Amino acid sequence: MLLAYLPVAQFKDENLTTAEQTQAKARIFHAALRRILQPLEKAGKEGIELMSGDGKIRDCHPIVACYVADYPEQCLITCVRSGECPVCPCTRDLLGKYGDIEGQSLRKQRETALVLKNAQKKLTTISAAALDRYLQQWGLVPTYDPFWANLPHLDIHHSITPDILHQMHEGMVKHLHSWVHHLLGPKELDQRLQHMPPNHSLQVYDKGISGFSRLTGNEH
């Protein structure tokens, strides 16, 4: 079902820097989604009568339950900087050590909204560089009015779904492949893959995988 077309303005003729163009596109994206989803603000809180599959009228509270997106769009909708995790505050240099760090928790929408609101208040009192450093502490970008701010019963950080290709296949599987390749060596790894028994749910590699310059989704 098509609800609306999202704006695709590039702002290349507005004498803006690359960073300013990215911020402008993010803000107009959130403004458009906020307009599209505005009816859910009241309906989600107060309820609305809808007919169910059995023909009966029920009091329903429609909400945003999940948001399916790839990693770049996950960063866009959660106002998180590219390279950071949209679900937890773990930074790139701490990946793999997160479970050992005390006091860490998942990102919370309320905290993200508060940081963005505080940053907006600082716009006229501090420099752009200082404001960027302030947001960088939280791994956020200056999108001050996100579409999810007033939607009821929603935490946008917990509503996004995993990006299977980039986060699972290109992330975990690619890392696992590099690790096994280092342990066994290319020759031994190829031989083991070549001797795997055929199965309807497995990809067969008659020549191994060491010669691949890149792996596609199907090969994963």
mmCIF file of C-alpha atoms in Angstrom:
data_model
loop_
_atom_site.group_PDB
_atom_site.id
_atom_site.type_symbol
_atom_site.label_atom_id
_atom_site.label_comp_id
_atom_site.label_asym_id
_atom_site.label_seq_id
_atom_site.Cartn_x
_atom_site.Cartn_y
_atom_site.Cartn_z
ATOM 1 C CA MET A 1 0.000 0.000 0.000
ATOM 2 C CA LEU A 2 1.450 3.354 -1.079
ATOM 3 C CA LEU A 3 0.848 6.089 1.505
ATOM 4 C CA ALA A 4 3.030 8.909 0.207
ATOM 5 C CA TYR A 5 6.098 9.863 -1.779
ATOM 6 C CA LEU A 6 9.111 10.983 0.234
ATOM 7 C CA PRO A 7 11.096 14.048 -0.905
ATOM 8 C CA VAL A 8 14.415 13.394 -2.625
ATOM 9 C CA ALA A 9 15.830 16.932 -2.722
ATOM 10 C CA GLN A 10 19.652 16.991 -2.879
ATOM 11 C CA PHE A 11 20.231 20.687 -1.958
ATOM 12 C CA LYS A 12 23.263 20.855 -4.265
ATOM 13 C CA ASP A 13 22.400 24.374 -5.480
ATOM 14 C CA GLU A 14 21.991 25.885 -2.016
ATOM 15 C CA ASN A 15 25.679 26.691 -1.318
ATOM 16 C CA LEU A 16 25.753 24.129 1.490
ATOM 17 C CA THR A 17 28.654 21.955 2.557
ATOM 18 C CA THR A 18 28.371 18.187 2.184
ATOM 19 C CA ALA A 19 27.612 17.836 5.899
ATOM 20 C CA GLU A 20 24.940 20.546 5.730
ATOM 21 C CA GLN A 21 23.340 18.850 2.701
ATOM 22 C CA THR A 22 23.187 15.568 4.635
ATOM 23 C CA GLN A 23 21.599 17.299 7.620
ATOM 24 C CA ALA A 24 19.060 19.080 5.418
ATOM 25 C CA LYS A 25 18.037 15.810 3.720
ATOM 26 C CA ALA A 26 17.669 14.105 7.103
ATOM 27 C CA ARG A 27 15.512 16.912 8.483
ATOM 28 C CA ILE A 28 13.192 17.007 5.472
ATOM 29 C CA PHE A 29 12.889 13.198 5.652
ATOM 30 C CA HIS A 30 11.793 13.412 9.298
ATOM 31 C CA ALA A 31 9.439 16.298 8.536
ATOM 32 C CA ALA A 32 7.752 14.261 5.806
ATOM 33 C CA LEU A 33 7.363 11.149 7.984
ATOM 34 C CA ARG A 34 6.094 13.268 10.861
ATOM 35 C CA ARG A 35 3.364 14.633 8.558
ATOM 36 C CA ILE A 36 2.486 11.135 7.279
ATOM 37 C CA LEU A 37 2.303 9.545 10.735
ATOM 38 C CA GLN A 38 0.667 12.472 12.527
ATOM 39 C CA PRO A 39 -2.785 10.764 12.648
ATOM 40 C CA LEU A 40 -1.247 8.005 14.791
ATOM 41 C CA GLU A 41 -0.417 10.459 17.580
ATOM 42 C CA LYS A 42 -4.057 10.893 18.590
ATOM 43 C CA ALA A 43 -5.279 7.463 17.462
ATOM 44 C CA GLY A 44 -2.532 5.667 19.353
ATOM 45 C CA LYS A 45 -3.330 7.490 22.600
ATOM 46 C CA GLU A 46 -7.130 7.752 22.493
ATOM 47 C CA GLY A 47 -7.973 4.787 20.283
ATOM 48 C CA ILE A 48 -10.085 4.527 17.165
ATOM 49 C CA GLU A 49 -12.925 2.222 16.180
ATOM 50 C CA LEU A 50 -11.941 -0.286 13.493
ATOM 51 C CA MET A 51 -13.631 -3.325 12.015
ATOM 52 C CA SER A 52 -11.779 -6.583 12.668
ATOM 53 C CA GLY A 53 -11.666 -9.667 10.464
ATOM 54 C CA ASP A 54 -14.807 -11.130 12.037
ATOM 55 C CA GLY A 55 -16.823 -8.033 11.191
ATOM 56 C CA LYS A 56 -17.001 -6.684 14.746
ATOM 57 C CA ILE A 57 -16.115 -3.109 15.673
ATOM 58 C CA ARG A 58 -13.338 -2.823 18.221
ATOM 59 C CA ASP A 59 -11.522 0.003 19.962
ATOM 60 C CA CYS A 60 -7.985 -0.120 18.534
ATOM 61 C CA HIS A 61 -4.791 1.798 19.229
ATOM 62 C CA PRO A 62 -2.670 1.759 16.043
ATOM 63 C CA ILE A 63 1.032 2.326 16.753
ATOM 64 C CA VAL A 64 4.390 2.031 15.013
ATOM 65 C CA ALA A 65 5.501 -1.442 16.113
ATOM 66 C CA CYS A 66 8.617 -1.930 13.982
ATOM 67 C CA TYR A 67 10.602 -0.208 11.262
ATOM 68 C CA VAL A 68 12.302 -2.362 8.615
ATOM 69 C CA ALA A 69 15.353 -0.654 7.131
ATOM 70 C CA ASP A 70 18.948 -1.246 6.112
ATOM 71 C CA TYR A 71 21.759 0.133 8.261
ATOM 72 C CA PRO A 72 22.073 3.600 6.632
ATOM 73 C CA GLU A 73 18.332 4.187 7.049
ATOM 74 C CA GLN A 74 18.474 2.863 10.624
ATOM 75 C CA CYS A 75 20.961 5.622 11.386
ATOM 76 C CA LEU A 76 18.751 8.122 9.582
ATOM 77 C CA ILE A 77 15.577 7.333 11.510
ATOM 78 C CA THR A 78 17.252 7.028 14.933
ATOM 79 C CA CYS A 79 19.364 10.207 14.426
ATOM 80 C CA VAL A 80 22.532 8.189 15.062
ATOM 81 C CA ARG A 81 25.836 8.901 13.339
ATOM 82 C CA SER A 82 26.956 6.517 10.624
ATOM 83 C CA GLY A 83 29.292 3.905 12.072
ATOM 84 C CA GLU A 84 27.583 3.942 15.471
ATOM 85 C CA CYS A 85 25.075 1.381 16.735
ATOM 86 C CA PRO A 86 21.429 2.572 16.483
ATOM 87 C CA VAL A 87 20.404 0.216 19.313
ATOM 88 C CA CYS A 88 23.124 0.601 21.955
ATOM 89 C CA PRO A 89 25.667 3.338 22.818
ATOM 90 C CA CYS A 90 28.664 1.064 22.248
ATOM 91 C CA THR A 91 31.254 2.871 20.131
ATOM 92 C CA ARG A 92 33.228 1.249 17.313
ATOM 93 C CA ASP A 93 36.411 0.970 19.381
ATOM 94 C CA LEU A 94 34.547 -0.955 22.106
ATOM 95 C CA LEU A 95 32.860 -3.564 19.918
ATOM 96 C CA GLY A 96 33.497 -7.006 21.351
ATOM 97 C CA LYS A 97 34.040 -5.592 24.847
ATOM 98 C CA TYR A 98 30.556 -4.244 25.403
ATOM 99 C CA GLY A 99 29.423 -7.048 27.691
ATOM 100 C CA ASP A 100 32.313 -6.360 30.038
ATOM 101 C CA ILE A 101 31.544 -2.667 30.482
ATOM 102 C CA GLU A 102 29.527 -1.868 33.591
ATOM 103 C CA GLY A 103 26.755 0.685 33.552
ATOM 104 C CA GLN A 104 26.014 0.393 29.830
ATOM 105 C CA SER A 105 22.471 -0.095 28.589
ATOM 106 C CA LEU A 106 20.510 0.058 25.349
ATOM 107 C CA ARG A 107 19.666 3.402 23.809
ATOM 108 C CA LYS A 108 16.350 4.866 24.926
ATOM 109 C CA GLN A 109 14.171 7.115 22.814
ATOM 110 C CA ARG A 110 13.437 9.431 25.723
ATOM 111 C CA GLU A 111 17.155 10.020 26.330
ATOM 112 C CA THR A 112 17.856 10.584 22.630
ATOM 113 C CA ALA A 113 15.017 13.109 22.381
ATOM 114 C CA LEU A 114 16.287 14.933 25.478
ATOM 115 C CA VAL A 115 19.837 15.198 24.101
ATOM 116 C CA LEU A 116 18.529 16.526 20.771
ATOM 117 C CA LYS A 117 16.303 19.055 22.557
ATOM 118 C CA ASN A 118 19.213 20.263 24.681
ATOM 119 C CA ALA A 119 21.370 20.563 21.554
ATOM 120 C CA GLN A 120 18.677 22.650 19.858
ATOM 121 C CA LYS A 121 18.674 25.049 22.820
ATOM 122 C CA LYS A 122 22.445 25.473 22.460
ATOM 123 C CA LEU A 123 22.203 26.549 18.799
ATOM 124 C CA THR A 124 22.442 30.264 19.600
ATOM 125 C CA THR A 125 24.894 30.013 22.490
ATOM 126 C CA ILE A 126 27.761 27.823 21.253
ATOM 127 C CA SER A 127 29.650 27.352 17.997
ATOM 128 C CA ALA A 128 28.777 24.736 15.409
ATOM 129 C CA ALA A 129 31.991 22.843 16.230
ATOM 130 C CA ALA A 130 31.167 22.785 19.951
ATOM 131 C CA LEU A 131 27.638 21.632 19.207
ATOM 132 C CA ASP A 132 28.986 18.830 17.021
ATOM 133 C CA ARG A 133 31.328 17.718 19.818
ATOM 134 C CA TYR A 134 28.400 17.706 22.244
ATOM 135 C CA LEU A 135 26.310 15.465 19.977
ATOM 136 C CA GLN A 136 29.313 13.281 19.176
ATOM 137 C CA GLN A 137 29.481 12.218 22.827
ATOM 138 C CA TRP A 138 26.112 10.528 22.311
ATOM 139 C CA GLY A 139 26.770 9.354 18.748
ATOM 140 C CA LEU A 140 23.942 11.559 17.413
ATOM 141 C CA VAL A 141 23.420 13.978 14.537
ATOM 142 C CA PRO A 142 21.623 17.367 14.667
ATOM 143 C CA THR A 143 18.130 16.253 13.647
ATOM 144 C CA TYR A 144 16.198 18.268 16.209
ATOM 145 C CA ASP A 145 12.604 17.295 15.472
ATOM 146 C CA PRO A 146 12.492 13.532 14.722
ATOM 147 C CA PHE A 147 9.230 12.081 13.430
ATOM 148 C CA TRP A 148 8.923 9.646 16.347
ATOM 149 C CA ALA A 149 9.115 12.231 19.136
ATOM 150 C CA ASN A 150 5.334 12.375 19.768
ATOM 151 C CA LEU A 151 4.285 8.884 18.691
ATOM 152 C CA PRO A 152 2.812 6.906 21.631
ATOM 153 C CA HIS A 153 4.045 3.544 22.945
ATOM 154 C CA LEU A 154 7.159 3.656 20.760
ATOM 155 C CA ASP A 155 10.880 3.403 21.338
ATOM 156 C CA ILE A 156 12.451 3.819 17.917
ATOM 157 C CA HIS A 157 15.755 2.234 19.013
ATOM 158 C CA HIS A 158 13.946 -0.979 19.965
ATOM 159 C CA SER A 159 11.606 -0.969 16.953
ATOM 160 C CA ILE A 160 14.147 -1.351 14.154
ATOM 161 C CA THR A 161 14.736 -4.861 12.805
ATOM 162 C CA PRO A 162 18.147 -6.396 11.966
ATOM 163 C CA ASP A 163 19.577 -5.681 8.525
ATOM 164 C CA ILE A 164 20.127 -9.278 7.368
ATOM 165 C CA LEU A 165 22.534 -8.535 4.505
ATOM 166 C CA HIS A 166 24.754 -5.852 6.000
ATOM 167 C CA GLN A 167 24.621 -6.692 9.704
ATOM 168 C CA MET A 168 24.367 -10.486 9.585
ATOM 169 C CA HIS A 169 25.863 -11.665 6.285
ATOM 170 C CA GLU A 170 28.308 -8.843 5.593
ATOM 171 C CA GLY A 171 29.021 -8.404 9.286
ATOM 172 C CA MET A 172 29.044 -11.642 11.258
ATOM 173 C CA VAL A 173 29.529 -14.121 8.386
ATOM 174 C CA LYS A 174 32.255 -12.057 6.754
ATOM 175 C CA HIS A 175 34.072 -11.773 10.076
ATOM 176 C CA LEU A 176 33.669 -15.520 10.667
ATOM 177 C CA HIS A 177 35.045 -16.255 7.198
ATOM 178 C CA SER A 178 38.128 -14.092 7.842
ATOM 179 C CA TRP A 179 38.669 -15.775 11.200
ATOM 180 C CA VAL A 180 38.406 -19.343 9.819
ATOM 181 C CA HIS A 181 40.554 -18.386 6.801
ATOM 182 C CA HIS A 182 43.257 -17.205 9.199
ATOM 183 C CA LEU A 183 43.061 -20.382 11.324
ATOM 184 C CA LEU A 184 42.966 -23.000 8.554
ATOM 185 C CA GLY A 185 44.622 -21.272 5.653
ATOM 186 C CA PRO A 186 43.057 -20.930 2.169
ATOM 187 C CA LYS A 187 43.961 -24.430 0.912
ATOM 188 C CA GLU A 188 42.530 -26.327 3.888
ATOM 189 C CA LEU A 189 39.399 -24.168 3.977
ATOM 190 C CA ASP A 190 38.710 -24.744 0.279
ATOM 191 C CA GLN A 191 39.198 -28.515 0.635
ATOM 192 C CA ARG A 192 36.750 -28.726 3.510
ATOM 193 C CA LEU A 193 34.111 -26.784 1.612
ATOM 194 C CA GLN A 194 34.627 -28.915 -1.506
ATOM 195 C CA HIS A 195 34.012 -32.108 0.513
ATOM 196 C CA MET A 196 30.758 -30.964 2.085
ATOM 197 C CA PRO A 197 27.881 -33.325 1.141
ATOM 198 C CA PRO A 198 25.257 -31.763 -1.148
ATOM 199 C CA ASN A 199 22.106 -30.446 0.480
ATOM 200 C CA HIS A 200 19.129 -28.582 -0.952
ATOM 201 C CA SER A 201 19.613 -25.742 1.575
ATOM 202 C CA LEU A 202 23.396 -25.328 1.184
ATOM 203 C CA GLN A 203 25.458 -23.547 -1.431
ATOM 204 C CA VAL A 204 27.984 -25.884 -3.098
ATOM 205 C CA TYR A 205 31.513 -24.539 -3.680
ATOM 206 C CA ASP A 206 33.264 -26.955 -6.037
ATOM 207 C CA LYS A 207 36.314 -24.691 -6.267
ATOM 208 C CA GLY A 208 36.261 -23.335 -2.728
ATOM 209 C CA ILE A 209 35.907 -19.669 -1.833
ATOM 210 C CA SER A 210 39.465 -18.382 -1.523
ATOM 211 C CA GLY A 211 39.426 -17.156 -5.097
ATOM 212 C CA PHE A 212 36.409 -14.916 -4.571
ATOM 213 C CA SER A 213 37.152 -11.215 -4.532
ATOM 214 C CA ARG A 214 33.737 -10.565 -2.929
ATOM 215 C CA LEU A 215 30.722 -12.550 -1.723
ATOM 216 C CA THR A 216 27.179 -11.704 -2.770
ATOM 217 C CA GLY A 217 24.002 -12.272 -0.790
ATOM 218 C CA ASN A 218 23.300 -15.620 -2.499
ATOM 219 C CA GLU A 219 26.809 -16.885 -1.786
ATOM 220 C CA HIS A 220 26.410 -16.032 1.877
#
